XYZ file of C-alpha atoms in Angstrom:
674
model
C -74.742 -55.080 -12.845
C -75.832 -58.707 -12.641
C -72.562 -59.604 -10.893
C -73.057 -56.844 -8.310
C -76.604 -58.033 -7.642
C -75.439 -61.632 -7.125
C -72.633 -60.493 -4.812
C -75.006 -58.416 -2.688
C -77.563 -61.206 -2.489
C -74.858 -63.701 -1.500
C -73.593 -61.442 1.246
C -77.109 -60.805 2.507
C -77.952 -64.510 2.478
C -74.799 -65.454 4.392
C -75.369 -62.742 6.983
C -78.981 -63.770 7.392
C -78.053 -67.424 7.996
C -75.277 -66.515 10.446
C -77.613 -64.134 12.267
C -80.307 -66.775 12.658
C -77.824 -69.408 13.870
C -76.306 -66.964 16.362
C -79.742 -65.945 17.595
C -80.793 -69.528 18.167
C -77.546 -70.287 19.988
C -77.905 -67.155 22.068
C -81.419 -67.816 23.291
C -81.183 -71.576 23.875
C -80.957 -72.400 27.600
C -77.447 -73.357 28.766
C -76.660 -77.012 29.173
C -77.049 -77.952 32.827
C -73.779 -78.820 34.510
C -73.561 -81.791 36.811
C -74.030 -80.287 40.286
C -71.358 -80.950 42.843
C -72.308 -82.922 45.882
C -73.020 -80.538 48.725
C -70.521 -82.313 50.966
C -67.809 -81.730 48.361
C -68.692 -78.037 48.267
C -68.459 -77.990 52.069
C -64.962 -79.475 51.930
C -63.937 -76.826 49.384
C -65.312 -74.180 51.707
C -63.388 -75.637 54.652
C -60.139 -75.567 52.671
C -60.771 -71.963 51.669
C -61.482 -70.950 55.280
C -58.255 -72.596 56.445
C -56.238 -70.843 53.751
C -57.843 -67.439 54.331
C -57.542 -67.286 58.101
C -54.209 -69.095 58.128
C -52.796 -66.242 56.051
C -54.307 -63.652 58.396
C -52.892 -65.419 61.459
C -49.468 -65.543 59.777
C -49.605 -61.753 59.462
C -50.036 -61.643 63.262
C -53.148 -59.527 62.757
C -54.507 -60.617 66.126
C -52.167 -59.648 68.934
C -53.449 -62.197 71.411
C -52.205 -65.018 69.204
C -48.938 -64.651 71.139
C -50.496 -63.891 74.539
C -51.745 -66.382 77.142
C -55.448 -65.472 77.032
C -57.304 -67.387 79.739
C -60.886 -67.726 80.914
C -63.214 -69.093 83.543
C -66.813 -70.239 83.307
C -69.352 -67.473 82.679
C -71.552 -66.079 85.427
C -74.496 -68.465 85.983
C -77.175 -65.843 85.275
C -75.851 -65.299 81.733
C -76.098 -68.882 80.455
C -78.217 -71.950 81.025
C -77.432 -74.126 84.014
C -75.068 -77.054 83.565
C -77.807 -79.622 84.195
C -79.970 -78.053 81.471
C -77.072 -78.032 79.005
C -76.273 -81.691 79.646
C -79.948 -82.590 79.362
C -80.233 -80.689 76.076
C -77.244 -82.584 74.664
C -78.657 -85.972 75.663
C -82.043 -85.039 74.201
C -80.782 -84.224 70.697
C -82.482 -86.464 68.075
C -79.129 -87.526 66.600
C -77.533 -87.834 70.034
C -74.812 -85.705 71.677
C -72.213 -84.260 69.265
C -69.359 -85.581 71.442
C -68.453 -88.261 73.964
C -70.274 -87.863 77.271
C -67.371 -89.232 79.317
C -65.256 -86.162 78.393
C -67.760 -83.691 79.847
C -66.793 -82.035 83.150
C -69.026 -82.469 86.164
C -69.908 -78.771 86.228
C -69.263 -75.523 84.376
C -66.042 -74.792 86.265
C -64.423 -77.490 84.137
C -64.596 -75.150 81.136
C -61.706 -73.008 82.432
C -58.693 -72.992 80.159
C -56.148 -71.027 78.145
C -55.719 -69.945 74.547
C -54.240 -73.174 73.178
C -57.011 -75.300 74.716
C -60.028 -73.706 73.046
C -60.417 -76.429 70.399
C -60.283 -79.262 72.915
C -62.666 -77.503 75.298
C -65.236 -76.750 72.587
C -65.254 -80.229 71.052
C -64.888 -82.348 74.207
C -66.123 -80.351 77.206
C -69.110 -78.399 75.830
C -71.923 -80.984 75.648
C -74.032 -79.195 73.021
C -71.167 -77.386 71.282
C -73.107 -74.162 71.789
C -70.861 -71.643 73.511
C -71.064 -67.982 74.532
C -67.681 -66.211 74.834
C -67.800 -63.073 76.980
C -65.157 -60.485 77.780
C -64.273 -56.824 77.911
C -63.374 -54.687 74.888
C -60.133 -55.856 73.294
C -59.908 -58.884 75.593
C -59.149 -61.303 72.733
C -62.589 -62.658 71.788
C -61.972 -62.406 68.050
C -58.502 -63.908 68.423
C -60.024 -66.824 70.284
C -62.489 -67.399 67.446
C -59.643 -67.368 64.913
C -57.793 -69.959 66.971
C -60.910 -72.103 67.271
C -61.570 -71.797 63.552
C -58.063 -73.002 62.791
C -58.386 -75.979 65.129
C -61.770 -76.944 63.670
C -60.640 -76.240 60.108
C -60.652 -79.877 58.933
C -64.170 -81.129 59.645
C -64.939 -84.782 58.950
C -66.976 -85.646 55.865
C -70.506 -84.445 56.478
C -69.418 -82.281 59.416
C -70.125 -78.539 59.659
C -67.552 -76.053 58.359
C -66.576 -73.308 60.847
C -67.014 -69.798 59.437
C -66.189 -66.602 61.327
C -68.738 -63.833 60.753
C -69.246 -60.389 62.256
C -72.737 -59.699 63.569
C -72.228 -55.957 63.027
C -73.690 -56.393 59.528
C -76.789 -58.355 60.603
C -80.217 -56.773 60.929
C -82.430 -59.272 62.798
C -85.512 -57.638 61.250
C -84.450 -58.408 57.662
C -86.510 -60.941 55.666
C -85.205 -64.473 55.832
C -83.745 -64.042 59.309
C -80.479 -65.574 60.413
C -80.353 -68.290 57.761
C -80.678 -65.883 54.836
C -77.998 -63.651 56.364
C -75.647 -66.606 56.894
C -76.043 -67.631 53.252
C -75.351 -64.092 52.070
C -72.208 -63.913 54.210
C -70.970 -67.196 52.740
C -71.376 -65.813 49.216
C -69.637 -62.593 50.175
C -66.706 -63.749 52.258
C -65.427 -66.903 50.606
C -63.668 -67.851 47.387
C -65.767 -70.925 46.571
C -68.443 -70.925 43.861
C -71.669 -71.060 45.883
C -74.082 -70.084 43.112
C -76.877 -72.203 41.740
C -75.839 -75.179 39.657
C -76.465 -74.293 36.002
C -80.096 -74.701 35.043
C -81.301 -75.090 38.647
C -82.012 -71.447 39.534
C -85.780 -71.743 39.555
C -86.025 -75.021 41.414
C -83.503 -75.115 44.241
C -81.752 -72.789 46.682
C -78.197 -71.941 45.771
C -75.305 -73.806 47.334
C -74.774 -71.224 50.056
C -78.367 -71.477 51.238
C -78.300 -75.271 50.920
C -75.184 -75.459 53.118
C -76.946 -73.402 55.773
C -80.233 -75.324 55.567
C -78.440 -78.679 55.794
C -76.495 -77.604 58.878
C -73.129 -77.900 57.116
C -72.003 -74.567 58.583
C -70.779 -73.915 62.133
C -71.251 -70.161 62.695
C -68.662 -68.407 64.845
C -70.632 -65.204 65.418
C -68.421 -62.337 66.560
C -69.599 -59.077 68.117
C -73.124 -59.569 69.441
C -72.676 -56.229 71.209
C -72.331 -54.541 67.786
C -76.022 -55.178 67.105
C -78.002 -52.073 68.159
C -79.149 -52.571 71.781
C -82.833 -52.219 70.843
C -82.512 -55.248 68.531
C -80.418 -57.534 70.696
C -83.348 -59.332 72.334
C -84.844 -59.930 68.887
C -81.462 -61.198 67.681
C -81.280 -63.770 70.483
C -84.827 -64.875 69.709
C -83.955 -65.291 66.007
C -80.804 -67.289 66.818
C -82.812 -69.567 69.094
C -85.500 -70.047 66.456
C -83.284 -70.526 63.403
C -80.371 -72.392 65.006
C -81.957 -73.997 68.050
C -79.921 -77.194 68.498
C -77.043 -76.752 66.063
C -73.482 -75.946 67.190
C -72.431 -72.299 67.254
C -70.237 -69.825 69.105
C -71.366 -66.314 70.033
C -69.053 -63.587 71.378
C -70.057 -60.393 73.141
C -68.860 -57.812 75.588
C -70.003 -58.905 79.000
C -71.820 -55.732 79.997
C -73.691 -55.533 76.677
C -74.777 -59.172 76.888
C -75.904 -58.731 80.468
C -77.932 -55.670 79.469
C -79.498 -57.574 76.548
C -80.685 -60.295 78.922
C -82.174 -57.749 81.304
C -85.144 -56.862 79.102
C -88.612 -58.338 79.618
C -88.578 -60.177 76.262
C -85.016 -61.506 76.453
C -84.164 -65.167 76.936
C -80.964 -67.152 77.297
C -79.337 -68.843 74.334
C -80.893 -72.305 74.240
C -78.600 -75.131 75.313
C -75.536 -72.883 75.516
C -72.929 -72.665 78.203
C -70.367 -69.881 78.432
C -66.878 -68.747 79.294
C -65.625 -65.373 80.544
C -62.228 -64.090 79.407
C -60.180 -62.750 82.309
C -57.724 -59.839 82.203
C -54.094 -60.632 81.526
C -51.854 -60.738 84.543
C -48.904 -58.395 84.931
C -46.197 -60.966 84.192
C -47.237 -62.019 80.653
C -48.161 -58.440 79.766
C -44.730 -57.144 80.819
C -42.998 -59.928 78.874
C -44.943 -59.006 75.739
C -44.062 -55.304 76.008
C -40.332 -56.016 76.470
C -40.072 -58.960 74.093
C -37.023 -58.785 71.801
C -35.827 -55.399 73.093
C -32.271 -54.714 74.270
C -31.991 -53.871 77.994
C -31.747 -50.109 77.468
C -34.930 -49.994 75.389
C -36.741 -52.508 77.588
C -36.098 -50.227 80.572
C -38.239 -47.532 78.933
C -41.265 -49.610 79.950
C -40.418 -49.719 83.679
C -42.989 -47.092 84.730
C -45.723 -48.791 82.683
C -44.831 -52.260 83.971
C -45.018 -50.990 87.560
C -48.695 -50.097 86.980
C -49.736 -53.348 85.253
C -52.453 -55.149 87.179
C -53.571 -51.966 88.920
C -56.834 -50.055 88.549
C -55.108 -47.109 86.884
C -56.110 -46.318 83.276
C -52.879 -47.791 81.900
C -53.276 -50.885 84.087
C -56.802 -51.480 82.796
C -56.081 -50.835 79.114
C -52.928 -52.970 79.058
C -54.753 -55.875 80.675
C -56.166 -56.649 77.208
C -54.394 -58.074 74.147
C -55.637 -55.189 71.997
C -54.283 -52.544 74.381
C -50.907 -54.281 74.560
C -50.679 -54.561 70.783
C -51.535 -50.886 70.288
C -49.086 -49.753 72.961
C -46.214 -51.772 71.542
C -46.999 -50.641 67.968
C -47.048 -46.976 68.993
C -43.999 -46.939 71.280
C -41.669 -49.612 69.863
C -40.109 -48.658 66.554
C -39.221 -51.511 64.185
C -35.552 -52.296 63.469
C -34.026 -50.105 60.787
C -36.046 -46.992 61.649
C -34.141 -43.769 61.033
C -33.798 -41.615 64.134
C -34.900 -38.175 62.899
C -36.289 -36.720 66.100
C -37.427 -37.494 69.637
C -38.850 -40.970 70.077
C -42.269 -41.234 71.808
C -41.807 -42.510 75.364
C -44.128 -45.071 77.017
C -44.257 -42.872 80.129
C -46.894 -40.867 78.228
C -49.325 -43.663 79.080
C -48.891 -43.016 82.790
C -49.831 -39.334 82.597
C -53.195 -39.285 84.374
C -53.498 -35.530 83.869
C -53.558 -35.803 80.066
C -55.160 -39.280 80.033
C -57.339 -39.448 83.152
C -59.642 -42.322 82.094
C -59.470 -45.673 80.365
C -61.529 -44.295 77.461
C -59.156 -41.353 76.958
C -56.161 -43.678 76.940
C -57.806 -45.988 74.376
C -58.542 -43.025 72.115
C -54.940 -41.873 72.516
C -53.643 -45.266 71.330
C -56.053 -45.438 68.400
C -55.165 -41.871 67.438
C -51.430 -42.641 67.274
C -51.754 -46.113 65.780
C -51.879 -44.937 62.144
C -49.034 -42.496 62.799
C -46.865 -45.378 63.985
C -47.897 -47.783 61.224
C -47.246 -45.193 58.502
C -44.041 -43.841 60.052
C -42.038 -42.548 57.077
C -38.736 -43.201 58.879
C -39.501 -46.908 59.300
C -38.377 -49.439 56.664
C -41.057 -50.381 54.160
C -40.668 -52.853 51.296
C -43.908 -52.135 49.456
C -44.083 -50.216 46.156
C -46.141 -47.358 47.623
C -45.584 -44.992 50.514
C -48.265 -42.829 52.037
C -47.867 -40.347 54.832
C -49.673 -40.840 58.110
C -51.877 -37.852 57.318
C -52.870 -39.292 53.928
C -53.611 -42.642 55.525
C -55.664 -41.047 58.291
C -57.762 -39.055 55.808
C -58.464 -42.113 53.678
C -59.178 -44.477 56.573
C -61.442 -41.892 58.188
C -63.422 -41.468 54.967
C -63.775 -45.241 54.599
C -64.830 -45.733 58.223
C -67.435 -42.954 57.965
C -68.733 -44.536 54.767
C -69.284 -47.831 56.610
C -71.055 -46.072 59.469
C -73.195 -43.801 57.287
C -74.149 -46.045 54.381
C -73.808 -49.588 55.752
C -75.052 -49.296 59.319
C -71.618 -49.837 60.848
C -70.955 -53.080 58.980
C -67.253 -54.004 59.030
C -67.280 -55.190 55.392
C -65.375 -52.772 53.159
C -66.233 -53.798 49.578
C -64.671 -51.768 46.773
C -67.778 -52.113 44.568
C -69.926 -50.485 47.261
C -67.929 -47.261 47.651
C -70.091 -45.215 45.245
C -72.177 -43.516 47.965
C -69.001 -41.882 49.307
C -69.507 -39.339 46.494
C -72.821 -37.534 45.803
C -74.661 -39.068 42.856
C -74.790 -35.810 40.887
C -71.022 -35.384 41.050
C -70.440 -38.978 39.928
C -72.838 -38.485 37.017
C -70.977 -35.355 35.875
C -67.595 -37.070 36.039
C -69.000 -40.117 34.227
C -70.347 -37.910 31.431
C -66.970 -36.178 31.109
C -65.058 -39.460 31.029
C -67.460 -40.758 28.370
C -67.451 -37.736 26.078
C -63.759 -36.880 26.209
C -62.260 -40.113 24.756
C -64.826 -40.415 21.963
C -64.492 -36.742 21.051
C -60.682 -36.893 21.003
C -60.705 -40.045 18.882
C -63.072 -38.766 16.229
C -61.143 -35.505 16.068
C -57.938 -37.430 15.413
C -59.520 -39.612 12.727
C -61.140 -36.705 10.910
C -57.912 -34.709 11.130
C -55.947 -37.515 9.498
C -58.532 -37.866 6.752
C -59.559 -34.296 5.992
C -57.141 -31.924 7.671
C -56.996 -29.806 10.815
C -59.986 -27.630 10.008
C -62.415 -30.510 9.735
C -60.652 -32.207 12.646
C -61.421 -29.374 15.065
C -65.032 -29.271 13.932
C -65.304 -33.036 14.285
C -63.709 -32.963 17.744
C -66.116 -30.335 19.009
C -69.185 -31.983 17.485
C -68.240 -35.463 18.694
C -67.432 -34.268 22.202
C -70.704 -32.379 22.546
C -72.760 -35.207 21.055
C -71.196 -37.976 23.143
C -71.219 -35.794 26.245
C -74.924 -35.094 25.871
C -75.651 -38.764 25.207
C -73.592 -39.900 28.198
C -75.369 -37.472 30.522
C -77.915 -40.230 31.001
C -75.326 -42.390 32.750
C -76.413 -43.160 36.306
C -73.570 -45.015 37.986
C -74.741 -46.627 41.192
C -73.669 -49.311 43.643
C -74.153 -52.207 41.233
C -72.853 -55.634 41.976
C -69.821 -56.940 40.159
C -70.712 -57.945 36.605
C -69.664 -60.610 34.139
C -70.961 -61.485 30.656
C -72.894 -64.701 30.273
C -72.924 -66.809 27.121
C -76.444 -65.619 26.419
C -75.428 -61.983 26.743
C -72.553 -62.384 24.278
C -74.628 -64.314 21.771
C -77.450 -61.790 21.869
C -74.937 -58.974 21.476
C -73.404 -60.565 18.394
C -76.836 -61.352 16.987
C -77.752 -57.678 17.291
C -74.531 -56.693 15.518
C -75.213 -58.994 12.570
C -78.872 -58.003 12.374
C -77.996 -54.315 12.287
C -75.348 -54.895 9.614
C -77.875 -56.865 7.579
C -80.379 -54.008 7.874
C -77.699 -51.614 6.645
C -77.090 -53.738 3.564
C -80.817 -53.969 2.832
C -81.278 -50.206 3.081
C -78.295 -49.628 0.822
C -79.768 -51.986 -1.752
C -83.027 -50.067 -1.837
C -81.601 -46.569 -2.244
C -78.357 -44.889 -3.229
C -76.644 -41.679 -2.185
C -74.322 -40.588 0.611
C -77.222 -39.390 2.767
C -78.679 -42.885 2.683
C -75.261 -44.374 3.397
C -74.799 -42.352 6.568
C -78.471 -42.633 7.459
C -78.401 -46.404 7.248
C -75.275 -46.509 9.392
C -76.924 -44.446 12.118
C -80.127 -46.490 11.812
C -78.114 -49.686 12.254
C -76.443 -48.240 15.343
C -79.825 -47.295 16.792
C -81.224 -50.773 16.029
C -78.339 -52.552 17.683
C -78.385 -50.281 20.700
C -82.132 -50.725 21.098
C -81.755 -54.484 20.974
C -78.864 -54.654 23.437
C -79.331 -51.484 25.466
C -81.943 -53.119 27.659
C -79.629 -56.037 28.399
C -77.730 -55.889 31.644
C -74.802 -58.067 32.503
C -75.479 -60.910 34.876
C -74.211 -60.305 38.367
C -71.010 -62.049 39.281
C -70.860 -63.966 42.504
C -67.922 -62.381 44.353
C -67.119 -65.809 45.779
C -65.817 -66.901 42.362
C -62.755 -64.652 42.678
C -59.882 -64.927 45.125
C -59.456 -61.610 46.875
C -60.653 -58.064 46.195
C -57.979 -57.256 43.604
C -58.695 -60.251 41.372
C -62.387 -59.474 41.499
C -61.633 -55.902 40.426
C -59.370 -57.083 37.576
C -62.123 -59.408 36.374
C -64.677 -56.610 36.325
C -62.264 -54.202 34.611
C -61.659 -56.763 31.873
C -65.394 -56.942 31.221
C -65.613 -53.144 30.980
C -62.832 -53.046 28.390
C -64.466 -55.845 26.401
C -67.739 -53.940 26.243
C -66.058 -50.713 25.106
C -63.871 -52.421 22.509
C -66.729 -54.510 21.134
C -68.933 -51.491 20.554
C -66.107 -49.355 19.166
C -64.956 -52.050 16.731
C -68.484 -52.922 15.637
C -69.544 -49.353 14.947
C -66.186 -48.548 13.344
C -66.496 -51.575 11.055
C -69.936 -50.424 9.940
C -68.574 -46.995 9.171
C -65.625 -48.287 7.150
C -67.756 -50.769 5.200
C -70.762 -48.581 4.477
C -69.096 -45.211 3.966
C -65.712 -46.357 2.743
C -65.422 -49.665 0.934
C -68.904 -49.485 -0.597
C -68.112 -45.980 -1.769
C -65.153 -47.303 -3.740
C -67.387 -49.700 -5.712
C -70.566 -47.628 -5.979
C -69.046 -44.174 -6.312
C -70.289 -42.502 -3.124
C -67.314 -40.338 -2.174
C -67.872 -37.562 0.323
C -65.800 -38.652 3.315
C -64.689 -42.161 2.415
C -63.015 -44.409 4.928
C -61.990 -41.619 7.343
C -65.499 -40.227 7.605
C -67.094 -43.632 8.081
C -64.532 -44.639 10.689
C -64.966 -41.342 12.538
C -68.743 -41.615 12.711
C -68.631 -45.308 13.654
C -65.967 -44.967 16.327
C -67.664 -41.945 17.871
C -71.009 -43.695 18.195
C -69.460 -47.004 19.289
C -67.078 -45.576 21.840
C -69.717 -43.326 23.379
C -72.233 -46.156 23.574
C -69.685 -48.659 24.911
C -68.465 -46.277 27.612
C -72.034 -45.453 28.594
C -73.010 -49.114 28.953
C -69.733 -49.951 30.664
C -70.256 -47.221 33.229
C -73.798 -48.409 33.788
C -73.209 -52.138 34.026
C -69.757 -52.715 35.519
C -68.632 -51.911 39.021
C -65.006 -51.254 38.086
C -66.032 -48.234 35.998
C -68.122 -46.908 38.867
C -65.237 -47.545 41.271
C -62.915 -45.621 38.928
C -65.325 -42.664 38.833
C -65.617 -42.737 42.636
C -61.827 -42.882 43.022
C -61.373 -39.868 40.732
C -63.913 -37.853 42.723
C -62.336 -38.809 46.062
C -58.814 -38.103 44.838
C -59.742 -34.656 43.537
C -61.167 -33.826 46.969
C -58.079 -35.381 48.639
C -60.176 -37.888 50.540
C -58.340 -40.861 49.031
C -55.274 -41.536 46.857
C -55.589 -41.968 43.096
C -54.583 -45.618 43.494
C -57.187 -46.524 46.098
C -56.995 -50.290 45.570
C -53.219 -50.172 46.003
C -53.755 -48.249 49.245
C -56.160 -50.926 50.520
C -53.706 -53.708 49.695
C -50.915 -51.821 51.443
C -53.099 -51.177 54.512
C -53.789 -54.900 54.630
C -50.057 -55.655 54.480
C -49.403 -53.184 57.324
C -52.076 -54.748 59.554
C -54.527 -51.829 59.467
C -57.018 -53.954 57.515
C -57.640 -57.655 57.301
C -58.961 -59.495 54.266
C -62.003 -61.755 54.520
C -62.783 -63.319 51.154
C -63.423 -60.494 48.702
C -63.836 -57.688 51.261
C -61.560 -55.864 53.674
C -62.280 -55.119 57.326
C -60.577 -52.846 59.836
C -58.429 -55.005 62.087
C -60.602 -54.117 65.080
C -64.116 -52.723 65.172
C -62.941 -50.245 67.811
C -60.501 -48.724 65.308
C -63.318 -48.366 62.780
C -65.580 -46.692 65.333
C -62.782 -44.361 66.440
C -62.009 -43.249 62.889
C -65.702 -42.735 62.180
C -66.056 -40.635 65.304
C -68.541 -43.084 66.834
C -68.778 -44.530 70.337
C -68.609 -48.343 70.132
C -72.016 -49.948 70.508
C -72.400 -51.736 73.757
C -70.033 -49.474 75.663
C -66.499 -48.204 75.424
């Protein structure tokens, strides 16, 4: 008896000491890390931007990268006069950003072609504030990509060019343009832009600091995608927040002209502008026939004869986007199996079926996915989806962006929850939580006590865990990761609960007390840690959407395994091993393990579903797949769509390759005109 008392006291003392040490370590503030110099962070960001957009350009995502896009100076009423721009540059406190002897004598000197955009922006635009105007699909985004690549190696202390879509900006939001720019940096890049450790309460994070210090050169794409009623306010905010700093703004010409027509509108301070001009017939014809044998090139003769005209086909194919869509739809890649009639480009000349430019654009968008997902074409990827499957999924995703994100182009996997009604997600989450824990406890009890008790245990465990998990409310949480403090507090709770179990077992004997103390320990630990939520991961710390998803999935599995192992260990120790020494028999190791694993697995799954985005994404994917709105492997589909050129990747999010494609799939008319 004396020996047992000494052993119990020794165990209790050791656990108490370990618990206190773990608690202290868990609640001490983390050691501050030496913050990186902001200029070094800017250089990291520049390298990431070069890598990201270099990869996208290599995929030939932007058709006009191989077309001779050209421009002239913008209409005088849309930008400030040349004298005002030159005066603004000379009046900058730090002096003009370039050499004055390279400036042209007037705005006509800004004319150029695609390969000259870097030289024109850095040497001919006095203030380096430029408005790029053009029609839909005229190559504005492609021009920004080219400019970004040419400016991709800024000098030390120079601003880093970043390409951002204004479709996601609400000028009325708190913080204005600068807060939005910082948020876009965090979202779209693979550089750690969080606070330096220990500096959260005192300084802005690195993203905001880069913006405030002027170490970012915004290339703002799609001004016309801002709702027309907010465009005047948007121009005012840009002028106020970014008055003298370099930037580039693109817009459809008619939308920009309309925005400047209001009584409260004003020109962009210190900015000059260029106007993209339609492609001429010669380069357009060369692009359509490029690489084709004479017999197949001749199929384009009727279309080529109408290039440069005012017919619908002549207008649509005067833009890089129209040419890319037409060639994708009507030119099959090498190796395609001939299984039926091949679509003929003469369809584009049928003014009875396609009487207007808008109808022809919709026709090309409608057949684009059919051509990209042509099952007779060669495909080296591991997955194959039919055109109908792809259209259903892309349509659902595009409608999600329009309905729940105000038409933003950013397709983030951790924000797809609203695609499924909350009640349906909650029901699926409860089922996915109760089923594994119920099946596991049934198996354990069956092995220990036989099939009769196993069926009873399965039913009881499933009902209990299902009822408990009904409180799960999966939402659109940010991506999660466990901090050192979270882990330490979790382990401290585990040790404290185990210590409480030992104390209770010392006070009283009997199998009721054994099981009661186990359940009390589980409740204590859950109460201590249930209110903890995982810290939110900065998506910029992962490279690409898939790696971010893998990181979050790993955290989910860690949570589930930690709870299952902890509760199972309690059950084995309290109801099994202690029973061997103190003669408390009823279920032994099997019973203790069953009770522990049931409680631990149910609790771990519940917390994992609540606090990690991967679990919520998995629930959403199941719901969408059951309703045939998306494939079971949704992330694989997104990666494949990126490889096919339907999507492009920007940091940790995907975007449709053209906002017009997104609007078409969502059934929306593009903002700012067709």
